[in-house]
């Protein structure tokens, strides 16, 4: 009876970003980041997969009420949706808003919010920047 069940929900948002390091020369930036250095940024339609785990409640048959999960994640996504991630959010002042870094930030934000739900854990986040590129962040350890 020690089966582990996860449930996943997909969320979408659109945002723009620019890859640029102030401490690097223009040449070095262009060499490393190519078209992503474009000064006014460029956008993506992101797809965020949020996977949580926890006990299946015997009365509801659910790990989490999906309305609550949507509320929690949508509140976070509001900070990112239709924003220029470099300047409109506080998360990328010192790091480049790559798919990897955005996924890491989202993991921390969602994990933090889910701490209020007893027994529930954020297991995994997958962030698609395009249909052929995504980053995964998994909970470390057990
Ligand atoms: Ni991009």
Short mmCIF file of C-alpha atoms and ligand atoms in Angstrom, two decimals:
data_model
loop_
_atom_site.label_atom_id
_atom_site.label_comp_id
_atom_site.label_asym_id
_atom_site.label_seq_id
_atom_site.Cartn_x
_atom_site.Cartn_y
_atom_site.Cartn_z
CA UNK A 1 0.00 0.00 0.00
CA UNK A 2 2.99 2.32 -0.17
CA UNK A 3 2.24 3.41 -3.69
CA UNK A 4 3.36 6.89 -4.51
CA UNK A 5 0.88 8.92 -6.52
CA UNK A 6 1.61 12.19 -8.24
CA UNK A 7 -0.74 14.53 -10.01
CA UNK A 8 0.35 17.04 -12.64
CA UNK A 9 -1.24 20.19 -13.94
CA UNK A 10 -0.17 22.30 -16.90
CA UNK A 11 -0.10 26.09 -16.83
CA UNK A 12 0.78 28.55 -19.56
CA UNK A 13 2.20 32.04 -19.64
CA UNK A 14 3.95 34.33 -22.08
CA UNK A 15 7.01 36.36 -21.24
CA UNK A 16 10.03 37.98 -22.82
CA UNK A 17 13.66 37.94 -21.83
CA UNK A 18 17.16 38.88 -22.82
CA UNK A 19 20.40 37.01 -22.27
CA UNK A 20 23.06 39.50 -21.31
CA UNK A 21 25.85 39.83 -18.77
CA UNK A 22 26.79 43.38 -17.86
CA UNK A 23 30.25 42.25 -16.82
CA UNK A 24 30.96 40.84 -20.29
CA UNK A 25 31.81 42.74 -23.45
CA UNK A 26 29.28 42.97 -26.27
CA UNK A 27 31.43 40.56 -28.26
CA UNK A 28 31.58 38.02 -25.49
CA UNK A 29 27.82 38.27 -24.92
CA UNK A 30 27.09 37.83 -28.61
CA UNK A 31 29.50 34.95 -28.83
CA UNK A 32 27.85 33.15 -25.93
CA UNK A 33 24.19 34.05 -26.38
CA UNK A 34 23.81 34.88 -30.08
CA UNK A 35 20.40 36.27 -31.04
CA UNK A 36 19.25 36.14 -27.42
CA UNK A 37 21.30 39.30 -26.75
CA UNK A 38 18.88 41.39 -28.82
CA UNK A 39 18.54 44.59 -26.73
CA UNK A 40 14.76 44.71 -26.54
CA UNK A 41 14.37 41.03 -25.78
CA UNK A 42 12.20 38.40 -27.40
CA UNK A 43 9.25 36.36 -26.19
CA UNK A 44 8.18 32.80 -25.61
CA UNK A 45 4.96 31.00 -24.79
CA UNK A 46 5.99 28.99 -21.77
CA UNK A 47 4.31 25.83 -20.58
CA UNK A 48 4.76 24.90 -16.95
CA UNK A 49 4.09 21.39 -15.67
CA UNK A 50 3.64 21.20 -11.93
CA UNK A 51 3.72 17.76 -10.32
CA UNK A 52 2.80 17.26 -6.68
CA UNK A 53 2.71 14.21 -4.48
CA UNK A 54 0.97 13.38 -1.25
CA UNK A 55 -1.56 11.04 0.29
CA UNK A 56 -4.75 10.43 -1.64
CA UNK A 57 -7.54 11.69 0.59
CA UNK A 58 -9.93 8.78 1.23
CA UNK A 59 -13.07 10.90 0.94
CA UNK A 60 -12.21 12.98 -2.13
CA UNK A 61 -9.85 10.56 -3.85
CA UNK A 62 -7.56 13.50 -4.51
CA UNK A 63 -4.07 14.59 -3.50
CA UNK A 64 -4.98 18.24 -3.76
CA UNK A 65 -8.09 20.13 -4.71
CA UNK A 66 -7.25 21.28 -8.23
CA UNK A 67 -8.96 24.61 -7.69
CA UNK A 68 -6.53 25.28 -4.86
CA UNK A 69 -3.54 24.18 -6.93
CA UNK A 70 -4.64 26.47 -9.75
CA UNK A 71 -5.04 29.35 -7.34
CA UNK A 72 -1.57 28.87 -5.89
CA UNK A 73 0.23 28.53 -9.22
CA UNK A 74 -1.76 31.17 -11.09
CA UNK A 75 -0.93 33.69 -8.39
CA UNK A 76 2.76 33.01 -8.97
CA UNK A 77 2.44 33.03 -12.74
CA UNK A 78 0.82 36.47 -12.63
CA UNK A 79 4.25 37.81 -11.75
CA UNK A 80 5.67 36.37 -14.99
CA UNK A 81 2.86 36.55 -17.51
CA UNK A 82 3.28 39.24 -20.17
CA UNK A 83 6.36 40.57 -18.39
CA UNK A 84 9.91 41.32 -19.44
CA UNK A 85 11.51 38.90 -17.01
CA UNK A 86 14.81 40.77 -16.72
CA UNK A 87 13.27 44.00 -15.45
CA UNK A 88 9.64 43.40 -14.52
CA UNK A 89 10.35 40.65 -11.98
CA UNK A 90 12.76 40.74 -9.02
CA UNK A 91 14.20 37.30 -9.73
CA UNK A 92 16.66 37.93 -12.54
CA UNK A 93 18.65 40.94 -11.44
CA UNK A 94 21.71 38.78 -10.92
CA UNK A 95 20.92 35.79 -13.08
CA UNK A 96 20.00 35.33 -16.69
CA UNK A 97 16.37 34.28 -17.24
CA UNK A 98 17.23 31.09 -19.08
CA UNK A 99 14.75 28.23 -19.13
CA UNK A 100 16.85 26.57 -16.43
CA UNK A 101 16.86 29.60 -14.14
CA UNK A 102 13.16 30.36 -14.64
CA UNK A 103 12.35 26.74 -13.77
CA UNK A 104 14.48 26.97 -10.61
CA UNK A 105 12.75 30.16 -9.53
CA UNK A 106 9.31 28.69 -10.22
CA UNK A 107 10.17 25.55 -8.25
CA UNK A 108 11.12 27.60 -5.21
CA UNK A 109 8.05 29.82 -5.44
CA UNK A 110 5.60 26.94 -5.86
CA UNK A 111 7.32 24.86 -3.18
CA UNK A 112 7.12 27.74 -0.78
CA UNK A 113 3.39 28.22 -1.35
CA UNK A 114 2.63 24.50 -1.11
CA UNK A 115 4.27 24.35 2.32
CA UNK A 116 0.92 25.56 3.67
CA UNK A 117 -0.72 22.29 2.57
CA UNK A 118 0.10 19.53 5.03
CA UNK A 119 1.39 16.28 3.60
CA UNK A 120 1.73 17.75 0.12
CA UNK A 121 5.05 18.11 -1.67
CA UNK A 122 6.13 19.63 -4.89
CA UNK A 123 7.81 16.77 -6.69
CA UNK A 124 8.79 18.12 -10.05
CA UNK A 125 8.54 21.10 -12.33
CA UNK A 126 9.00 21.02 -16.07
CA UNK A 127 9.17 24.25 -17.99
CA UNK A 128 8.86 24.25 -21.76
CA UNK A 129 10.24 27.28 -23.54
CA UNK A 130 9.32 25.77 -26.90
CA UNK A 131 7.97 22.38 -27.82
CA UNK A 132 11.50 21.05 -28.33
CA UNK A 133 13.15 22.60 -25.27
CA UNK A 134 12.39 22.19 -21.61
CA UNK A 135 14.03 22.26 -18.20
CA UNK A 136 13.26 19.90 -15.32
CA UNK A 137 13.68 20.64 -11.64
CA UNK A 138 13.16 17.75 -9.26
CA UNK A 139 13.03 17.68 -5.50
CA UNK A 140 16.38 16.65 -4.14
CA UNK A 141 16.68 13.53 -2.01
CA UNK A 142 13.67 11.68 -0.71
NI1 LIG B 1 14.55 33.08 -25.60
#
